[in-house]
C-alpha atoms as one frame of an Amber mdcrd trajectory, in Angstrom:
protein
 -10.149  -3.925  -0.643  -6.667  -4.361  -0.843  -4.379  -1.473   0.218  -2.550
   0.033  -2.627   1.383  -0.384  -2.650   3.207   2.653  -2.442   5.206   3.607
  -5.914   7.572   5.668  -3.358  10.433   3.860  -0.953  10.878   4.605   2.550
  12.397   7.810   3.597  14.677   8.317   6.935  12.453   5.738   8.120   8.981
   6.900   6.901   6.415   5.742   4.893   5.165   8.007   1.930   1.974   9.984
   2.749  -1.095   8.804   1.019  -3.741  11.000  -0.659  -6.752   9.307  -2.312
  -8.604  11.760  -5.147 -12.430  12.233  -3.786 -14.848  10.393  -6.145 -17.182
  13.291  -6.199 -14.369  15.872  -7.018 -14.548  18.316  -9.234 -11.130  20.064
  -9.697  -9.561  19.841 -13.436  -6.090  18.729 -12.695  -4.321  16.810  -9.809
  -2.130  19.930  -8.426  -5.675  22.150  -8.226  -7.002  18.923  -5.931  -3.660
  19.114  -3.995  -3.926  23.320  -3.195  -7.008  22.500  -1.712  -6.400  19.214
   0.327  -3.239  20.198   1.756  -3.975  23.357   3.754  -0.946  23.613   5.543
   1.395  24.091   2.346   1.303  27.575   0.394   0.662  26.550  -3.073   4.155
  27.832  -3.990   5.377  24.867  -1.925   2.758  22.718  -3.592   4.145  23.714
  -7.174   8.032  23.483  -5.905   7.118  20.016  -4.848   5.268  19.150  -8.454
   8.140  20.246 -10.102  10.486  18.739  -7.994   8.865  15.026  -8.793   7.546
  14.780  -5.073   3.922  13.849  -5.899   3.599  10.254  -7.736   0.533   8.531
  -8.986   0.850   4.706  -9.884   1.538   6.070 -13.037   3.640   8.347 -12.361
   5.296  11.634 -11.305   2.133  14.530 -10.780   2.853  17.368 -13.616   1.693
  20.636 -13.396  -1.310  19.355 -15.861  -2.286  15.744 -14.763  -5.682  15.200
 -14.833  -7.630  14.793 -11.834  -8.953  11.125 -12.062 -11.417  10.388  -9.117
 -10.446   7.629  -6.670  -6.471   7.615  -7.495  -3.996   7.411  -5.391  -0.990
   9.786  -4.598   1.901   9.886  -2.520   4.617  11.883  -1.453   7.223  12.590
   1.291   6.110  15.649   3.854   8.482  18.082   4.819  10.163  17.304   8.084
   9.932  19.358  11.270  12.760  20.901  12.564  12.972  18.487  15.734  15.043
  18.921  19.001  17.110  15.586  19.185  16.442  12.855  22.575  19.821  12.431
  23.649  18.474   9.103  25.315  19.491   5.666  23.378  16.453   2.921  23.188
  17.001  -0.433  25.354  16.281  -3.969  23.133  15.186  -6.471  25.972  13.863
  -8.752  23.286  14.190  -9.613  19.487  13.488 -12.220  17.132  12.334 -12.903
  13.552   8.657 -11.232  15.018   9.007  -9.373  17.501  10.965  -6.553  18.776
  10.586  -5.406  22.554  12.212  -1.881  23.326  12.876  -0.419  26.861  11.935
   3.166  25.693  13.547   6.515  27.308  11.685   9.084  28.429  10.600  12.210
  26.141  10.553  10.062  23.123   7.204   9.634  20.933   6.042   6.297  20.327
   4.812   7.215  16.707   5.548  10.150  14.280   3.162  12.634  15.234   3.064
  16.723  15.230   6.579  18.063  16.351   8.093  14.685  16.627   8.555  12.499
  13.428  12.507  11.590  13.034  12.533  11.412  16.993   9.811   8.929  17.963
  10.796   4.945  19.004   9.447   4.075  15.737  11.715   5.864  12.974  14.498
   5.511  14.851  14.006   1.889  15.293  13.469   1.185  11.781  16.754   3.091
  11.099  18.403   1.218  13.757  17.480  -1.924  13.269  17.260  -1.927   9.149
  13.587  -3.103   9.981  11.554  -1.149   7.260   8.187  -2.628   8.149   8.542
  -2.468  11.847   5.293  -1.474  13.500   4.430  -0.805  16.783   1.002  -3.082
  18.570   0.984  -0.301  21.218   1.543   3.125  22.435   3.004   5.018  24.915
   3.212   9.101  26.141   5.997  10.683  25.001   6.835  10.940  28.494   6.443
   7.421  29.983   9.558   5.102  29.818   9.872   1.789  29.222   8.149  -1.504
  27.405   7.158  -0.484  24.087   6.551  -3.896  21.613   6.772  -4.262  17.679
   6.218  -6.603  15.140   8.727  -6.825  12.500   6.132  -7.571   9.299   3.191
  -5.429   8.827   0.973  -8.574   8.612   1.852  -9.929  12.197   0.341  -6.727
  13.739  -3.361  -7.831  14.029  -2.929 -10.599  16.426  -0.700  -8.428  18.595
  -2.650  -5.235  19.039  -5.497  -7.396  19.631  -3.874  -9.239  22.667  -4.157
  -4.753  24.167  -7.662  -4.246  22.951  -9.127  -7.301  24.511  -7.126  -6.731
  27.796  -5.067  -9.579  27.648  -1.955  -8.683  28.215  -0.498  -8.169  32.007
   1.142  -4.571  32.637   2.833  -3.335  35.365   4.465   0.382  35.915   6.447
   1.285  38.654   5.879   5.239  39.925   7.597   7.459  42.112   5.312   9.927
  44.069   5.313  11.404  47.616   4.487   8.861  50.826   1.464   9.602  52.653
   1.082   7.368  55.598  -2.346   8.209  55.936  -3.004   7.073  52.404  -4.359
   3.162  53.395  -2.674   0.913  50.584  -2.718  -1.294  48.667  -5.956  -0.457
  47.107  -8.032  -0.779  43.846  -9.106   3.104  42.039 -12.101   2.856  40.254
 -13.418   5.966  38.245 -14.874   7.562  34.806 -11.674   9.344  33.254 -12.510
  11.353  29.887 -10.354  13.242  27.649 -11.473  15.763  25.074 -10.165  16.241
  22.080  -9.216  20.227  22.598  -7.736  19.535  25.834  -4.378  18.176  26.358
  -5.626  17.044  30.240  -8.160  14.145  31.254 -10.196  14.631  34.258 -12.512
  12.453  36.706 -16.271  12.731  35.961 -19.425  11.450  37.667 -20.634   8.507
  36.338 -20.025   4.696  35.697 -16.213   3.787  35.896 -14.369   3.315  32.690
 -11.046   3.132  34.656  -9.429   0.682  36.943  -5.841   0.556  38.604  -4.194
  -1.420  41.185  -1.941   0.784  43.462   0.606  -1.099  45.935   3.080   0.525
  47.919   6.439  -1.317  47.331   8.763   1.062  50.071   9.351   4.495  50.840
  11.720   6.550  52.139  12.772  10.485  52.574   8.940  11.944  52.000   8.557
   9.465  48.599   7.215   6.005  47.788   7.594   3.792  45.142   4.405   2.671
  43.619   3.629  -0.658  41.769   0.685   0.068  39.413  -1.358  -2.540  37.848
  -3.890  -1.315  35.386  -7.056  -3.021  34.386  -8.306  -0.962  31.765  -5.902
   1.803  29.416  -7.754   5.345  29.480  -5.384   8.267  28.258  -3.221   9.347
  31.680  -5.104   7.023  33.474  -1.800   5.784  36.034  -1.339  10.108  36.359
  -5.089  10.610  37.326  -5.857   8.040  39.785  -2.528   9.074  41.476  -2.842
  12.641  41.633  -6.310  11.895  43.000  -4.691  10.081  45.846  -3.090  12.994
  46.542   0.436  11.659  45.629   0.815  13.082  42.218   3.701  11.404  39.915
   6.965  13.115  40.516   8.146  15.065  37.540   4.117  15.151  36.241   3.573
  18.860  34.285  -0.375  17.725  33.425  -1.271  17.013  37.007  -2.555  18.617
  39.514  -1.597  21.040  37.802  -0.978  22.134  34.131   3.037  23.714  33.486
   4.583  24.241  30.264   7.955  22.418  29.602  10.127  23.260  26.770  11.008
  20.084  24.196  14.833  20.591  25.151  14.442  20.600  28.292  15.095  16.772
  29.752  15.715  17.311  33.381  12.685  16.466  35.494  11.665  13.183  33.746
   7.858  12.155  34.782   8.675   9.117  37.111   6.685   6.385  35.357   7.859
   3.424  34.013   5.849   0.740  31.753   8.017  -2.075  33.551   6.492  -5.484
  32.646   4.545  -7.052  30.159   3.240 -10.726  30.429   0.667 -12.243  27.858
   0.009 -15.720  25.655   1.395 -15.188  22.578  -1.348 -15.500  20.027   0.993
 -17.082  17.217   2.913 -19.852  19.143   0.668 -20.071  22.276   4.071 -19.343
  24.594   3.671 -17.261  27.697   5.952 -14.755  27.238   7.122 -11.877  30.037
   9.052  -9.086  29.547  10.421  -6.775  32.152  12.324  -3.327  31.703  16.075
  -2.891  32.425  15.444   0.816  33.227  15.179   2.706  36.402  13.902   5.628
  38.002  16.444   8.598  38.678  14.238   9.975  41.700  14.605   6.523  43.030
  18.235   5.876  43.127  20.302   2.923  44.218
């Protein structure tokens, strides 16, 4: 089924949200269904948005009396949350007509979600670069800095996403963590990592390994080590979990081994984890591509 085209243009780099009216719905009006469906909005706020023409179908703005038609689509722009500005620039490592490879700073989420909408790499880059169809092909945690790849046009996204799905991208990370002279490195860490939806942290559990990371110590000084990490898999928080399990948790990690709260406007202690290298065979041109972050980690100056 072809994706319906939104009658609403982007606003602030954001696509309009889309709601499909259920085929088995018994509501009299579209407004009544929206009150039922959008439970995070008060009915009075929905009525304000209807009056302002904020909800739109393919036939025009929704009115209080617009009849409910099963299978129809409704588009609207969500109210934006109050956000703390992330005071760091996004670097651009590479740009052509197909790809943008960004150098994301710490504290910036990849895509809009929850409390982070405008202050995300996707929305900021769409605005800064004037590329309304820019789409990420993978993600980085908000607290992780480094390389993040986007396609310039949506139709190119699939082939590049498949590279990550099929583990055809060589990824290298750099981390700063305590130095332990008793820890034998390099080594490959394998374990089973589980991330439950309702819990913010992941955990290692008994069972068949589903996560693998090569860990190498590059150098050490003043009680800290600079580590090269090469993940063969991409489990949630995998690198953070594996270094913590080795007894050398990453500097600035507020989740592992102990979880503690950090205010959204506190930028003083970034997680010392950097997505350093992306390397792959381009699925469109067959060319070997290698990109390297220009960022450095603050816990390892010089």
